[in-house]
Amino acid sequence: MSKPINNRAWFFVLPVLGFVMFSAIIPMMTVVNYSVQDTMGSNQFFWNGDQWFRDLLNPTTEIGARFAGALGRNLTFSLVALLIEVPLGIGMALCLPRQGWTVGFVLVLIALPMLIPWNVVGTIWQIFARADIGLFGATLVGMGIPYNVTQDPTSAWVTIVVIDAWHWTPLVILLSYAGLRAIPDAYYQAARIDSASRWAIFTNVELPKLHKVLVIAVLLRFMQTFMIYTEPFVVTGGGPGSSTTFLAIDLVKIALGQVDLGNAAAMSLVYNLITLTICWIFYTIMTQMDKRGAE
Amino acid sequence: MHASRLSRVFLIVYLIVLMLPIYWLINMSLKTNTDIVSGLGFYPKHPTFAKYLFILTDPTWQHGFGVSLTFVAINTLISVTVALPAAYAFNRYAFVGDKHLFFWLLSNQMAPAAVYAMPFFNLYYALGLFDTVWAVALAHCVFNVPLAVWILEGFVGGVPREIDETAAIDGYSFPHFFIKIFLPLIANGIGVTAFFCFMFSWVEQLLAMTLTSSHALPIPAVMTQAYALEGMDWSLLAAAGVLTMIPGAIVIWFVRNHIAKGFALGRV
């Protein structure tokens, strides 16, 4: 199915372009501007070339080491979060009822965590993870696990991962559920006639049909985990030490905390470029697979 | 596919785990601060609605909720309105650079708010919009407009092309067709899109707080201020947290039957 070529369609896209340009290009240019200049204070800037970038990408400098550390932590975090949330999300989507009065009710309950403002999510877990008055912390400690969010890096990590899984697995569930609902009944009937096992139905019928929504889910979840800010900021403050200092946290510390504009701007750009590259690779692989699937 | 007993058990266990933190928040909001700090309590021993009453009658909190709801509403309205023609164009026509444009739009979803916080501050300060609901509403367009285009495009694709053609043959002008015939057909999609725009604008905190200082303080900022001023008032924060869930819950109730479709039809 090919679409008619019509370049006047650009007029329809113009309003969107206008709004996004205004909110994306102008601020981005400010960042680019900062990234090649240095300041002696009092709003006097001078050209600094690519020095900020060289420092940033050189792990022997202080800022370079910081950036490399945060990047590594963030990539690990994104990977762990995806490995938990995607299988869990698909699994739960398979468990959801297909019809009846419970569907709407269950969907609302599942979506609820996503609708909580991020700082409130932080507040909830700040208490919930405490060993003395929070259920999560108290349970772990009660089971004899040495758990302490503010002192122990492992605990802090586990907490952030659990929060993210709690907060965002619902998105994967909703997407997978939407994908499952789109599978025609005839497919299941055919599988039943072949007396296929539950596992065979999953791998041969459901998973291929879920491919498209799963890509969206993984892409969205990758972007969001790679930008994670509020949860670690509220719950662990990036600590203990720098164990949960992810990219966005470090960036805000440098930009707004130390008002180190050059470093922050260079870091913003490199950070954004990394996200963009990973997503682009993913997007390309996926569209290629789509094409091959269509053939 | 029949939901087996096992899957029902999994579902119930998951829902319980999912609801526990929220229950803990509600539990906390009904307790007094002494009760909260004194130890693990599974239910409020001296339940009180005092904090809710305080928030609902205090002008600062009322103002905060008003501000948040206002910029979310403005943002949702802008996002859906500008995204509609674009979604139509992306779905119905091929044009120079369409694929690249689509990815570029999506890529704005990928820019961490932290990247934009500082330049946004400069931009809106220069425009005199700093500390108004408009600054936040416009700033949130960065991620909501592309998202709206993305979701709506899927719904536009669900409407057969023949309808466009028939309307053209019947002599409808394009704007007339678009508003009178096409929009009602994708009303579900508009609802779902509005829900997602509402959600992402409502929960965003970093930009909302960076772009406001005193006149247009959103809820997260009021919450931060509350504990900066009066020390950790857990039960007040919990009550505020519970109240922030209500608008979202209401919105999702209305779109619950369409929510699943929103992304299923979408493409990347």
Tab-separated table of C-alpha atoms in Angstrom, chain A residues 74-194:
chain	number	residue	atom	x	y	z
A	74	ASN	CA	23.110	4.461	33.492
A	75	LEU	CA	23.601	1.881	30.750
A	76	THR	CA	23.659	-0.880	33.346
A	77	PHE	CA	20.543	0.507	34.959
A	78	SER	CA	18.657	0.733	31.655
A	79	LEU	CA	19.627	-2.826	30.798
A	80	VAL	CA	18.585	-4.232	34.178
A	81	ALA	CA	15.300	-2.308	34.129
A	82	LEU	CA	14.453	-3.507	30.622
A	83	LEU	CA	15.341	-7.115	31.457
A	84	ILE	CA	12.917	-7.039	34.361
A	85	GLU	CA	10.121	-4.908	32.962
A	86	VAL	CA	9.717	-6.356	29.487
A	87	PRO	CA	9.312	-10.062	30.429
A	88	LEU	CA	7.216	-9.151	33.462
A	89	GLY	CA	5.069	-6.820	31.364
A	90	ILE	CA	4.425	-9.456	28.697
A	91	GLY	CA	3.712	-12.070	31.349
A	92	MET	CA	1.192	-9.904	33.156
A	93	ALA	CA	-0.451	-8.864	29.892
A	94	LEU	CA	-1.057	-12.574	29.189
A	95	CYS	CA	-2.703	-12.892	32.598
A	96	LEU	CA	-5.120	-10.001	32.114
A	97	PRO	CA	-8.764	-10.871	31.531
A	98	ARG	CA	-9.982	-10.351	27.947
A	99	GLN	CA	-13.585	-9.490	28.713
A	100	GLY	CA	-16.022	-8.829	31.497
A	101	TRP	CA	-16.453	-6.027	33.972
A	102	THR	CA	-13.026	-6.587	35.510
A	103	VAL	CA	-11.139	-5.403	32.406
A	104	GLY	CA	-11.713	-1.675	32.862
A	105	PHE	CA	-11.212	-1.895	36.597
A	106	VAL	CA	-7.950	-3.839	36.329
A	107	LEU	CA	-6.613	-1.517	33.616
A	108	VAL	CA	-7.252	1.551	35.773
A	109	LEU	CA	-5.510	-0.079	38.749
A	110	ILE	CA	-2.530	-1.046	36.608
A	111	ALA	CA	-2.197	2.425	35.101
A	112	LEU	CA	-2.404	4.153	38.475
A	113	PRO	CA	1.344	4.211	39.285
A	114	MET	CA	2.064	6.009	35.995
A	115	LEU	CA	-0.284	8.828	36.917
A	116	ILE	CA	1.480	9.787	40.103
A	117	PRO	CA	3.721	12.864	39.791
A	118	TRP	CA	7.333	11.762	39.888
A	119	ASN	CA	8.244	13.585	43.032
A	120	VAL	CA	5.306	11.919	44.800
A	121	VAL	CA	6.600	8.559	43.569
A	122	GLY	CA	9.855	9.534	45.242
A	123	THR	CA	8.091	10.529	48.437
A	124	ILE	CA	6.142	7.269	48.555
A	125	TRP	CA	9.287	5.187	48.252
A	126	GLN	CA	11.280	7.361	50.597
A	127	ILE	CA	8.963	6.133	53.336
A	128	PHE	CA	8.117	2.736	51.886
A	129	ALA	CA	11.800	1.746	51.708
A	130	ARG	CA	12.642	2.821	55.243
A	131	ALA	CA	13.567	-0.034	57.492
A	132	ASP	CA	11.768	1.368	60.537
A	133	ILE	CA	8.455	2.662	59.210
A	134	GLY	CA	8.240	1.459	55.603
A	135	LEU	CA	6.745	-1.861	54.608
A	136	PHE	CA	9.332	-2.678	51.909
A	137	GLY	CA	12.360	-1.870	54.032
A	138	ALA	CA	10.916	-3.468	57.136
A	139	THR	CA	10.067	-6.676	55.285
A	140	LEU	CA	13.559	-7.012	53.850
A	141	VAL	CA	15.191	-6.311	57.185
A	142	GLY	CA	12.740	-8.683	58.857
A	143	MET	CA	13.905	-11.397	56.472
A	144	GLY	CA	17.418	-10.818	57.723
A	145	ILE	CA	18.679	-8.964	54.662
A	146	PRO	CA	21.055	-6.122	55.472
A	147	TYR	CA	19.077	-3.406	53.762
A	148	ASN	CA	19.756	0.314	54.060
A	149	VAL	CA	18.989	2.729	51.238
A	150	THR	CA	21.098	5.602	52.470
A	151	GLN	CA	24.185	3.634	53.512
A	152	ASP	CA	24.517	0.616	51.295
A	153	PRO	CA	25.050	1.001	47.514
A	154	THR	CA	23.478	-2.380	46.697
A	155	SER	CA	20.328	-1.503	48.625
A	156	ALA	CA	20.144	1.852	46.880
A	157	TRP	CA	20.476	0.181	43.486
A	158	VAL	CA	17.880	-2.464	44.248
A	159	THR	CA	15.507	0.219	45.477
A	160	ILE	CA	15.813	2.346	42.343
A	161	VAL	CA	15.325	-0.700	40.110
A	162	VAL	CA	12.299	-1.826	42.128
A	163	ILE	CA	10.802	1.682	41.984
A	164	ASP	CA	11.285	1.850	38.241
A	165	ALA	CA	9.791	-1.599	37.751
A	166	TRP	CA	6.849	-0.684	39.962
A	167	HIS	CA	6.343	2.634	38.222
A	168	TRP	CA	6.771	1.642	34.577
A	169	THR	CA	6.052	-2.077	34.102
A	170	PRO	CA	2.403	-0.960	33.737
A	171	LEU	CA	3.335	0.787	30.495
A	172	VAL	CA	4.751	-2.443	29.057
A	173	ILE	CA	1.640	-4.285	30.256
A	174	LEU	CA	-0.716	-1.811	28.576
A	175	LEU	CA	1.223	-1.936	25.326
A	176	SER	CA	1.512	-5.734	25.260
A	177	TYR	CA	-2.137	-6.082	26.195
A	178	ALA	CA	-3.059	-3.798	23.304
A	179	GLY	CA	-0.949	-5.956	20.998
A	180	LEU	CA	-2.524	-9.195	22.252
A	181	ARG	CA	-6.032	-7.845	21.779
A	182	ALA	CA	-5.213	-7.116	18.153
A	183	ILE	CA	-4.620	-10.825	17.395
A	184	PRO	CA	-7.656	-12.251	15.592
A	185	ASP	CA	-9.402	-15.198	17.261
A	186	ALA	CA	-8.858	-17.300	14.152
A	187	TYR	CA	-5.167	-17.622	15.039
A	188	TYR	CA	-6.013	-19.178	18.382
A	189	GLN	CA	-8.576	-21.471	16.815
A	190	ALA	CA	-6.017	-22.694	14.302
A	191	ALA	CA	-3.574	-23.337	17.134
A	192	ARG	CA	-6.233	-25.264	19.028
A	193	ILE	CA	-6.938	-27.456	16.012
A	194	ASP	CA	-3.217	-28.218	15.821
